Amino acid sequence: AQKVTQAQTEISVVEKEDVTLDCVYETRDTTYYLFWYKQPPSGELVFLIRRNSFDEQNEISGRYSWNFQKSTSSFNFTITASQVVDSAVYFCALSEGDSGYALNFGKGTSLLVTP
Amino acid sequence: GAVVSQHPSWVICKSGTSVKIECRSLDFQATTMFWYRQFPKQSLMLMATSNEGSKATYEQGVEKDKFLINHASLTLSTLTVTSAHPEDSSFYICIGSSTEAFFGQGTRLTVV
């Protein structure tokens, strides 16, 4: 069963638009971690955020913000005023004790920001 | 800060040969190393989990005799792709774990 669902395969926006990338997860653990990573065309994974299951506070970092809602098992990621450099594939991942804390990745959302 | 150094970053090898990928944890001890591979335009899939000093645990469908993992110390884990074939061409990434997860830079393997 898919533990992490990123329903949006590809998103295309025009620069300066806001965009939200959805992530829905599934777990029976009470202690787990959620992550977002960015993978630019170069291939290297760039860590964006790590959130544990006990911290539902939303987070803002510059143009990035994250909305964690346990009630809907979602951990959505919003980019405000998108820029061309934001073009990349974004992965949401879940780490839980049942899997030895290995990261279980979603299929990724490819974001294209055009000028 | 904590880093996982992965080498080589890319490698091209002939079909039938073996390739070794190294991951070294810098400034921390990786009690666990996760090995992933990523085929083009796909997600990262866990291949195996290795704990220092013990045998690796492989995911279903991953041949343990083909993908040899050694995690002899807390700072070094290696993945050897034996008798590589073109279908093994992929992006391989290690993730070192202690209290957090630290990514290697990835190795792009092309088997010709």
Short mmCIF file of C-alpha atoms in Angstrom, two decimals:
data_model
loop_
_atom_site.label_atom_id
_atom_site.label_comp_id
_atom_site.label_asym_id
_atom_site.label_seq_id
_atom_site.Cartn_x
_atom_site.Cartn_y
_atom_site.Cartn_z
CA ALA A 1 0.00 0.00 0.00
CA GLN A 2 1.19 3.48 -0.81
CA LYS A 3 2.24 5.13 2.40
CA VAL A 4 2.78 8.56 0.93
CA THR A 5 0.56 9.92 -1.80
CA GLN A 6 1.44 12.90 -3.88
CA ALA A 7 -1.56 13.11 -6.15
CA GLN A 8 -0.14 15.86 -8.34
CA THR A 9 2.28 14.39 -10.85
CA GLU A 10 3.08 17.64 -12.63
CA ILE A 11 2.27 21.26 -11.93
CA SER A 12 3.02 24.19 -14.16
CA VAL A 13 2.75 27.77 -12.93
CA VAL A 14 3.84 31.17 -14.07
CA GLU A 15 6.45 32.98 -12.06
CA LYS A 16 5.14 34.85 -9.01
CA GLU A 17 2.14 32.59 -8.64
CA ASP A 18 1.63 30.71 -5.39
CA VAL A 19 1.58 26.94 -5.62
CA THR A 20 0.68 24.21 -3.14
CA LEU A 21 2.02 20.69 -3.36
CA ASP A 22 -0.14 18.11 -1.64
CA CYS A 23 1.05 15.20 0.46
CA VAL A 24 -1.14 12.65 2.20
CA TYR A 25 0.39 9.91 4.34
CA GLU A 26 -0.69 6.74 6.01
CA THR A 27 0.70 5.29 9.22
CA ARG A 28 -0.33 3.45 12.36
CA ASP A 29 2.60 4.70 14.38
CA THR A 30 2.08 7.49 16.85
CA THR A 31 5.68 8.59 16.44
CA TYR A 32 6.72 9.36 12.91
CA TYR A 33 8.49 11.98 10.86
CA LEU A 34 7.53 13.77 7.70
CA PHE A 35 9.92 15.32 5.23
CA TRP A 36 9.98 17.37 2.08
CA TYR A 37 12.88 17.20 -0.34
CA LYS A 38 13.64 19.06 -3.54
CA GLN A 39 15.39 17.33 -6.42
CA PRO A 40 16.61 19.74 -9.09
CA PRO A 41 17.70 18.45 -12.50
CA SER A 42 21.19 17.82 -11.14
CA GLY A 43 19.73 14.92 -9.15
CA GLU A 44 20.98 15.72 -5.70
CA LEU A 45 18.30 15.73 -3.02
CA VAL A 46 17.95 18.94 -1.06
CA PHE A 47 16.45 18.73 2.40
CA LEU A 48 13.66 21.24 3.01
CA ILE A 49 11.96 20.29 6.24
CA ARG A 50 11.55 17.56 8.84
CA ARG A 51 8.55 17.51 11.14
CA ASN A 52 7.77 15.03 13.89
CA SER A 53 4.29 13.77 14.59
CA PHE A 54 3.97 15.66 17.85
CA ASP A 55 4.57 19.03 16.34
CA GLU A 56 1.57 20.21 14.33
CA GLN A 57 2.64 23.79 14.26
CA ASN A 58 2.77 25.18 10.76
CA GLU A 59 6.12 26.41 9.59
CA ILE A 60 7.22 29.25 7.37
CA SER A 61 10.69 29.64 5.93
CA GLY A 62 11.00 32.51 3.53
CA ARG A 63 8.74 31.78 0.56
CA TYR A 64 8.12 28.23 1.77
CA SER A 65 5.45 27.17 4.19
CA TRP A 66 4.14 23.85 5.40
CA ASN A 67 0.73 22.91 6.72
CA PHE A 68 0.69 19.77 8.86
CA GLN A 69 -2.75 18.44 9.74
CA LYS A 70 -2.93 15.11 11.54
CA SER A 71 -6.72 15.09 11.28
CA THR A 72 -6.45 14.71 7.52
CA SER A 73 -3.01 13.02 7.49
CA SER A 74 -1.69 15.74 5.27
CA PHE A 75 1.54 17.67 5.11
CA ASN A 76 1.15 20.19 2.31
CA PHE A 77 3.85 22.47 1.01
CA THR A 78 3.24 25.95 -0.38
CA ILE A 79 5.63 28.09 -2.35
CA THR A 80 4.69 31.74 -2.37
CA ALA A 81 5.64 33.97 -5.29
CA SER A 82 7.23 31.10 -7.19
CA GLN A 83 10.44 31.60 -9.12
CA VAL A 84 11.97 29.80 -12.07
CA VAL A 85 14.63 28.35 -9.74
CA ASP A 86 11.89 26.54 -7.87
CA SER A 87 11.45 24.25 -10.87
CA ALA A 88 12.27 20.76 -9.62
CA VAL A 89 10.74 17.53 -8.47
CA TYR A 90 9.53 17.68 -4.90
CA PHE A 91 9.23 14.59 -2.75
CA CYS A 92 7.29 14.11 0.44
CA ALA A 93 8.51 11.28 2.68
CA LEU A 94 7.42 9.46 5.81
CA SER A 95 9.68 7.84 8.37
CA GLU A 96 8.12 5.53 10.95
CA GLY A 97 9.21 2.96 13.47
CA ASP A 98 7.46 0.08 11.69
CA SER A 99 9.93 0.39 8.83
CA GLY A 100 12.95 1.02 10.99
CA TYR A 101 12.72 4.71 10.24
CA ALA A 102 13.61 4.26 6.59
CA LEU A 103 12.17 7.02 4.46
CA ASN A 104 9.16 6.07 2.41
CA PHE A 105 8.91 8.49 -0.48
CA GLY A 106 5.93 9.64 -2.43
CA LYS A 107 6.11 9.52 -6.23
CA GLY A 108 7.05 13.16 -6.37
CA THR A 109 5.52 16.25 -7.94
CA SER A 110 7.31 17.85 -10.83
CA LEU A 111 6.98 21.61 -10.60
CA LEU A 112 7.67 23.80 -13.60
CA VAL A 113 7.79 27.54 -13.10
CA THR A 114 7.85 29.52 -16.31
CA PRO A 115 8.83 33.17 -16.69
CA GLY B 1 27.65 19.74 10.14
CA ALA B 2 26.83 16.12 9.58
CA VAL B 3 27.31 14.96 6.01
CA VAL B 4 27.29 11.73 4.09
CA SER B 5 29.95 11.72 1.40
CA GLN B 6 29.06 9.41 -1.48
CA HIS B 7 31.47 8.38 -4.23
CA PRO B 8 31.63 8.17 -7.12
CA SER B 9 29.04 10.70 -8.22
CA TRP B 10 28.80 9.01 -11.57
CA VAL B 11 30.22 5.90 -13.17
CA ILE B 12 29.98 4.18 -16.52
CA CYS B 13 30.84 0.51 -16.62
CA LYS B 14 30.67 -2.36 -19.03
CA SER B 15 28.03 -5.02 -18.73
CA GLY B 16 29.24 -7.88 -16.58
CA THR B 17 31.62 -5.86 -14.44
CA SER B 18 31.18 -4.86 -10.82
CA VAL B 19 30.92 -1.37 -9.39
CA LYS B 20 31.43 -0.29 -5.80
CA ILE B 21 29.73 2.76 -4.32
CA GLU B 22 30.97 4.18 -1.03
CA CYS B 23 29.19 6.24 1.55
CA ARG B 24 31.10 7.81 4.41
CA SER B 25 29.45 9.59 7.27
CA LEU B 26 31.34 12.69 8.31
CA ASP B 27 31.00 14.22 11.78
CA PHE B 28 28.52 11.60 12.90
CA GLN B 29 28.19 7.87 13.28
CA ALA B 30 25.67 6.27 10.97
CA THR B 31 24.31 3.35 12.92
CA THR B 32 22.01 2.62 10.02
CA MET B 33 22.54 3.15 6.31
CA PHE B 34 19.66 2.98 3.90
CA TRP B 35 20.31 2.33 0.22
CA TYR B 36 17.87 3.60 -2.39
CA ARG B 37 17.72 3.60 -6.14
CA GLN B 38 15.81 5.88 -8.43
CA PHE B 39 14.99 5.06 -12.02
CA PRO B 40 14.40 7.98 -14.40
CA LYS B 41 11.29 9.97 -13.62
CA GLN B 42 10.45 7.70 -10.72
CA SER B 43 10.58 7.94 -6.96
CA LEU B 44 13.27 6.67 -4.63
CA MET B 45 12.79 3.05 -3.72
CA LEU B 46 14.40 1.45 -0.70
CA MET B 47 16.69 -1.40 -1.67
CA ALA B 48 18.18 -2.42 1.66
CA THR B 49 18.85 -1.40 5.22
CA SER B 50 22.19 -2.05 6.83
CA ASN B 51 23.20 -1.74 10.44
CA GLU B 52 26.82 -1.55 11.44
CA GLY B 53 28.29 -4.97 12.03
CA SER B 54 25.32 -7.00 10.87
CA LYS B 55 23.93 -8.31 7.62
CA ALA B 56 21.84 -6.03 5.50
CA THR B 57 18.09 -6.47 5.22
CA TYR B 58 16.91 -6.41 1.62
CA GLU B 59 13.53 -5.30 0.33
CA GLN B 60 11.41 -7.71 -1.61
CA GLY B 61 12.60 -8.10 -5.15
CA VAL B 62 16.14 -6.92 -4.50
CA GLU B 63 18.74 -9.60 -5.11
CA LYS B 64 21.11 -9.74 -2.17
CA ASP B 65 23.73 -11.65 -4.16
CA LYS B 66 23.74 -8.97 -6.80
CA PHE B 67 23.74 -5.93 -4.55
CA LEU B 68 26.34 -6.58 -1.89
CA ILE B 69 26.22 -4.25 1.08
CA ASN B 70 28.95 -3.93 3.64
CA HIS B 71 28.62 -1.77 6.72
CA ALA B 72 31.75 -2.70 8.60
CA SER B 73 32.07 0.51 10.55
CA LEU B 74 29.93 3.35 11.81
CA THR B 75 31.39 5.67 9.21
CA LEU B 76 31.55 3.57 6.07
CA SER B 77 29.01 1.59 4.09
CA THR B 78 29.49 0.24 0.59
CA LEU B 79 27.17 -1.06 -2.10
CA THR B 80 28.67 -3.28 -4.78
CA VAL B 81 26.66 -3.94 -7.89
CA THR B 82 27.98 -7.26 -9.15
CA SER B 83 27.80 -8.40 -12.76
CA ALA B 84 26.07 -5.19 -13.71
CA HIS B 85 23.58 -5.15 -16.55
CA PRO B 86 22.05 -2.22 -18.44
CA GLU B 87 18.84 -2.57 -16.42
CA ASP B 88 20.87 -1.75 -13.29
CA SER B 89 21.50 1.71 -14.68
CA SER B 90 19.99 4.00 -12.10
CA PHE B 91 20.63 6.70 -9.52
CA TYR B 92 21.76 5.17 -6.24
CA ILE B 93 21.53 7.14 -2.99
CA CYS B 94 22.58 6.29 0.51
CA ILE B 95 21.00 7.80 3.59
CA GLY B 96 22.88 7.67 6.84
CA SER B 97 20.80 7.66 9.97
CA SER B 98 21.53 8.29 13.59
CA THR B 99 18.96 10.62 15.09
CA GLU B 100 18.34 12.27 11.73
CA ALA B 101 18.64 11.30 8.09
CA PHE B 102 21.56 12.56 6.04
CA PHE B 103 21.71 12.05 2.31
CA GLY B 104 24.65 11.14 0.15
CA GLN B 105 24.97 13.08 -3.08
CA GLY B 106 23.95 10.09 -5.16
CA THR B 107 25.72 7.97 -7.78
CA ARG B 108 24.51 7.83 -11.34
CA LEU B 109 25.37 4.41 -12.69
CA THR B 110 25.26 3.73 -16.41
CA VAL B 111 25.91 0.20 -17.59
CA VAL B 112 26.75 -0.11 -21.28
#
